[in-house]
Coordinates of N, CA and C and ligand atoms in Angstrom, one line a residue:
M891 N 13.6 -14.0 8.0 CA 13.2 -12.7 7.1 C 11.9 -12.5 7.1
P892 N 11.4 -11.4 7.3 CA 10.0 -11.3 7.1 C 9.5 -11.6 5.7
T893 N 8.2 -12.1 5.6 CA 7.6 -12.4 4.2 C 6.5 -11.4 3.9
I894 N 6.5 -10.6 2.7 CA 5.6 -9.8 2.5 C 4.8 -10.2 1.3
T895 N 3.7 -10.2 1.3 CA 2.7 -10.6 0.1 C 2.2 -9.3 -0.5
Y896 N 2.5 -9.1 -1.6 CA 1.8 -7.8 -2.5 C 0.8 -8.4 -3.3
R897 N -0.5 -8.0 -3.2 CA -1.5 -8.2 -3.9 C -1.5 -7.1 -5.0
H898 N -1.6 -7.3 -6.2 CA -1.6 -6.2 -7.3 C -2.6 -6.6 -8.4
R899 N -2.7 -5.9 -9.6 CA -3.8 -6.2 -10.4 C -3.4 -7.4 -11.0
G900 N -2.1 -7.8 -11.3 CA -1.6 -9.0 -12.1 C -1.8 -10.2 -11.1
G901 N -2.2 -10.1 -9.9 CA -2.2 -11.3 -9.0 C -1.6 -11.0 -7.6
Q902 N -0.5 -11.8 -7.3 CA 0.3 -11.6 -5.9 C 1.6 -11.9 -6.1
Q903 N 2.4 -11.4 -5.3 CA 4.0 -11.6 -5.3 C 4.4 -11.8 -3.8
V904 N 5.1 -12.7 -3.6 CA 5.6 -13.0 -2.2 C 7.0 -12.5 -2.3
V905 N 7.5 -11.6 -1.2 CA 8.8 -11.3 -1.4 C 9.3 -11.5 0.0
E906 N 10.7 -12.0 0.3 CA 11.3 -12.1 1.5 C 12.2 -10.7 1.7
A907 N 11.6 -9.8 2.7 CA 12.3 -8.6 3.0 C 13.3 -8.7 4.0
A908 N 14.4 -7.9 3.9 CA 15.3 -7.9 5.0 C 14.8 -7.2 6.2
D909 N 15.2 -7.7 7.5 CA 14.8 -6.9 8.6 C 15.2 -5.6 8.4
G910 N 14.4 -4.5 8.8 CA 14.6 -3.1 8.6 C 14.6 -2.5 7.2
Q911 N 14.3 -3.3 6.2 CA 14.1 -2.9 5.0 C 12.6 -2.3 4.8
S912 N 12.3 -1.1 4.0 CA 11.1 -0.9 4.0 C 10.2 -1.6 2.9
L913 N 9.0 -1.6 3.1 CA 8.2 -2.6 2.0 C 8.2 -1.9 0.8
M914 N 8.6 -0.6 0.5 CA 8.8 0.0 -0.6 C 10.1 -0.5 -1.3
R915 N 11.1 -0.6 -0.5 CA 12.4 -1.0 -1.4 C 12.4 -2.6 -1.5
A916 N 11.6 -3.2 -0.5 CA 11.5 -4.6 -0.9 C 10.6 -4.9 -2.4
A917 N 9.7 -4.0 -2.4 CA 8.9 -4.3 -3.7 C 9.6 -4.0 -4.8
V918 N 10.1 -2.7 -4.7 CA 10.9 -2.3 -5.9 C 12.2 -3.3 -6.5
G919 N 12.7 -3.8 -5.4 CA 13.9 -4.8 -5.7 C 13.1 -6.1 -6.2
A920 N 12.0 -6.5 -5.9 CA 11.4 -7.6 -6.5 C 10.6 -7.2 -7.8
G921 N 10.4 -6.1 -8.2 CA 9.7 -5.7 -9.4 C 8.3 -5.8 -9.2
V922 N 7.8 -5.5 -8.0 CA 6.3 -5.6 -7.9 C 5.8 -4.4 -8.5
P923 N 4.7 -4.8 -9.6 CA 4.0 -3.7 -10.4 C 3.3 -2.7 -9.3
G924 N 3.2 -1.3 -9.7 CA 2.7 -0.4 -9.1 C 3.2 0.3 -7.8
I925 N 4.4 -0.2 -7.5 CA 5.1 0.5 -6.4 C 6.5 1.0 -7.2
I926 N 6.3 2.3 -6.9 CA 7.4 3.0 -7.9 C 8.4 3.6 -6.9
G927 N 8.2 4.2 -5.8 CA 9.1 4.7 -4.8 C 9.9 6.0 -5.4
Q928 N 9.2 6.8 -6.0 CA 9.9 8.0 -6.8 C 10.5 8.9 -5.8
C929 N 10.1 9.2 -4.7 CA 10.9 10.1 -3.8 C 12.1 9.5 -3.1
G930 N 12.1 8.1 -3.4 CA 13.2 7.5 -2.5 C 12.9 7.1 -1.1
G931 N 11.7 7.4 -0.8 CA 11.3 6.9 0.7 C 11.1 8.1 1.6
Q932 N 11.0 9.2 0.9 CA 11.0 10.4 1.8 C 9.3 10.8 2.2
A933 N 8.6 9.9 1.9 CA 7.2 10.0 2.3 C 6.6 11.3 1.9
V934 N 6.9 11.6 0.5 CA 6.3 12.8 -0.2 C 5.7 12.6 -1.5
C935 N 5.9 11.4 -2.2 CA 5.4 11.1 -3.5 C 4.2 10.3 -3.6
A936 N 4.0 9.4 -2.6 CA 2.7 8.5 -2.5 C 2.8 7.6 -3.8
T937 N 3.8 7.3 -4.5 CA 3.9 6.4 -5.6 C 4.3 4.7 -4.8
C938 N 4.2 4.8 -3.7 CA 4.3 3.6 -2.8 C 3.1 3.2 -2.1
H939 N 1.9 3.9 -2.3 CA 0.7 3.7 -1.8 C 0.3 2.3 -1.6
V940 N -0.3 1.8 -0.6 CA -0.7 0.6 -0.3 C -1.8 0.5 0.6
Y941 N -2.6 -0.6 0.6 CA -3.7 -0.8 1.6 C -3.1 -2.1 2.5
V942 N -3.3 -1.7 3.7 CA -3.1 -3.0 4.8 C -4.4 -3.6 5.1
D943 N -4.4 -4.8 5.4 CA -5.6 -5.5 6.0 C -6.0 -4.8 7.3
A944 N -7.2 -4.7 7.4 CA -7.8 -4.1 8.6 C -7.4 -4.7 10.0
E945 N -7.2 -6.1 9.9 CA -6.8 -6.8 11.1 C -5.5 -6.7 11.4
D946 N -4.6 -6.3 10.5 CA -3.3 -5.8 10.7 C -3.0 -4.5 11.3
L947 N -4.0 -3.6 11.5 CA -3.7 -2.3 11.9 C -3.2 -2.2 13.1
P948 N -3.6 -2.8 14.2 CA -3.3 -3.0 15.5 C -1.8 -3.1 15.7
H949 N -1.2 -3.9 14.7 CA 0.2 -4.2 14.7 C 1.1 -3.2 14.2
L950 N 0.7 -2.4 13.5 CA 1.4 -1.4 12.8 C 1.6 -0.1 13.4
P951 N 2.7 0.7 13.2 CA 2.9 2.0 13.8 C 1.5 2.9 13.3
E952 N 1.4 3.8 14.2 CA 0.4 4.9 13.6 C 1.0 5.7 12.4
V953 N 0.0 6.4 11.6 CA 0.5 7.1 10.5 C 1.0 8.4 11.2
D954 N 2.3 8.8 10.7 CA 2.9 10.2 11.5 C 2.5 11.2 10.4
E955 N 2.6 12.6 11.0 CA 2.2 13.7 10.5 C 2.7 13.8 9.1
D956 N 4.0 13.6 8.7 CA 4.4 13.3 7.3 C 3.7 12.7 6.4
Q957 N 3.5 11.3 6.9 CA 2.8 10.3 6.0 C 1.3 10.9 5.8
D958 N 0.7 11.4 7.0 CA -0.6 11.8 6.8 C -0.9 12.9 5.9
D959 N 0.2 13.9 6.0 CA 0.2 15.1 4.9 C 0.2 14.5 3.4
T960 N 1.1 13.6 3.2 CA 1.2 13.0 2.0 C -0.2 12.3 1.5
L961 N -0.6 11.4 2.5 CA -1.9 10.7 2.0 C -3.1 11.6 1.9
E962 N -3.0 12.8 2.5 CA -4.2 13.6 2.1 C -4.3 13.9 0.9
G963 N -3.5 13.9 0.1 CA -3.3 14.3 -1.3 C -3.6 13.0 -2.2
V964 N -3.8 12.1 -1.7 CA -4.3 10.7 -2.5 C -5.7 10.6 -2.6
P965 N -6.3 10.7 -3.7 CA -7.7 10.5 -3.9 C -8.3 9.3 -3.5
D966 N -7.7 8.2 -3.6 CA -8.3 6.9 -3.2 C -7.6 6.4 -1.8
R967 N -7.5 7.5 -0.8 CA -7.0 7.0 0.4 C -8.3 6.5 1.2
R968 N -7.8 5.5 2.3 CA -8.8 4.8 2.9 C -8.2 4.8 4.4
E969 N -8.8 4.2 5.3 CA -8.2 4.0 6.6 C -7.0 3.2 6.7
T970 N -7.2 2.3 5.9 CA -6.0 1.2 5.9 C -4.9 1.6 4.9
S971 N -5.0 2.9 4.5 CA -3.8 3.5 3.5 C -2.5 3.5 4.2
R972 N -1.4 3.1 3.6 CA -0.1 3.5 4.2 C 0.7 3.7 3.0
L973 N 2.0 4.4 3.4 CA 3.1 4.7 2.4 C 3.9 3.4 2.8
S974 N 4.3 2.6 1.8 CA 5.0 1.2 2.0 C 6.5 1.8 2.3
C975 N 7.0 2.8 2.0 CA 8.2 3.3 2.4 C 8.3 3.6 3.8
Q976 N 7.4 3.7 4.6 CA 7.3 3.9 5.8 C 6.8 2.8 6.9
L977 N 6.7 1.6 6.1 CA 6.4 0.4 6.9 C 7.8 -0.4 6.7
V978 N 8.2 -0.7 8.0 CA 9.5 -1.4 8.0 C 9.3 -3.0 8.4
A979 N 9.9 -3.7 7.4 CA 9.9 -5.3 7.6 C 10.5 -5.6 9.1
G980 N 9.6 -6.4 9.8 CA 10.3 -6.8 11.1 C 9.7 -5.8 12.3
D981 N 9.1 -4.7 12.0 CA 8.8 -3.7 12.9 C 7.4 -4.1 13.4
G982 N 7.3 -4.9 14.1 CA 5.7 -5.3 14.8 C 5.3 -6.6 13.9
F983 N 5.9 -7.1 12.8 CA 5.2 -8.3 12.1 C 6.4 -8.9 11.7
D984 N 6.2 -10.0 11.3 CA 7.1 -11.2 10.5 C 6.6 -11.4 9.3
S985 N 5.3 -11.2 9.1 CA 4.7 -11.4 7.7 C 3.6 -10.4 7.6
L986 N 3.4 -9.9 6.3 CA 2.1 -8.9 6.2 C 1.7 -9.0 4.7
T987 N 0.6 -9.0 4.5 CA 0.1 -8.8 3.2 C -0.6 -7.4 3.0
V988 N -0.1 -6.8 1.9 CA -0.7 -5.5 1.5 C -1.3 -5.4 0.0
T989 N -2.0 -4.6 -0.3 CA -2.7 -4.3 -1.7 C -2.2 -3.2 -2.3
V990 N -1.6 -3.2 -3.3 CA -1.1 -2.3 -3.9 C -2.2 -1.1 -4.6
A991 N -2.1 0.1 -4.3 CA -3.3 1.0 -4.5 C -3.3 1.1 -6.1
D992 N -4.2 1.4 -6.7 CA -4.3 1.4 -8.2 C -3.6 2.6 -8.7
G993 N -3.5 3.8 -7.9 CA -3.1 4.9 -8.3 C -1.6 5.1 -8.1
G994 N -0.9 4.0 -7.7 CA 0.5 4.2 -7.3 C 0.7 3.4 -6.1
Ligands
FES739 FE1 7.7 8.3 -1.8 FE2 7.0 6.5 -0.3 S1 8.5 6.3 -1.9 S2 6.1 8.3 -0.4

């Protein structure tokens, strides 16, 4: 099972995610603070916004148009911003560390 480490204001949390599970679902299931998943993973709410580490970018899928449109409305967007509902455990990585964005 892929291991996901979530850094957040209170420290960090390590979660075992099922293959094929989104990082949003894994975080909500484990009670990671700051990951809400309000839209249920439809890439429209940005309450699952995380930053990935720059060195992991080559292993991750490109941001698609829907994700890009949603991230456009996020004031604290960075090049490493991702919607965690669009990151799928096991899709190119066995472990990943992400930082929960302050705004959600
Ligand atoms: Fe809404 Fe990810 S859960 S954009």
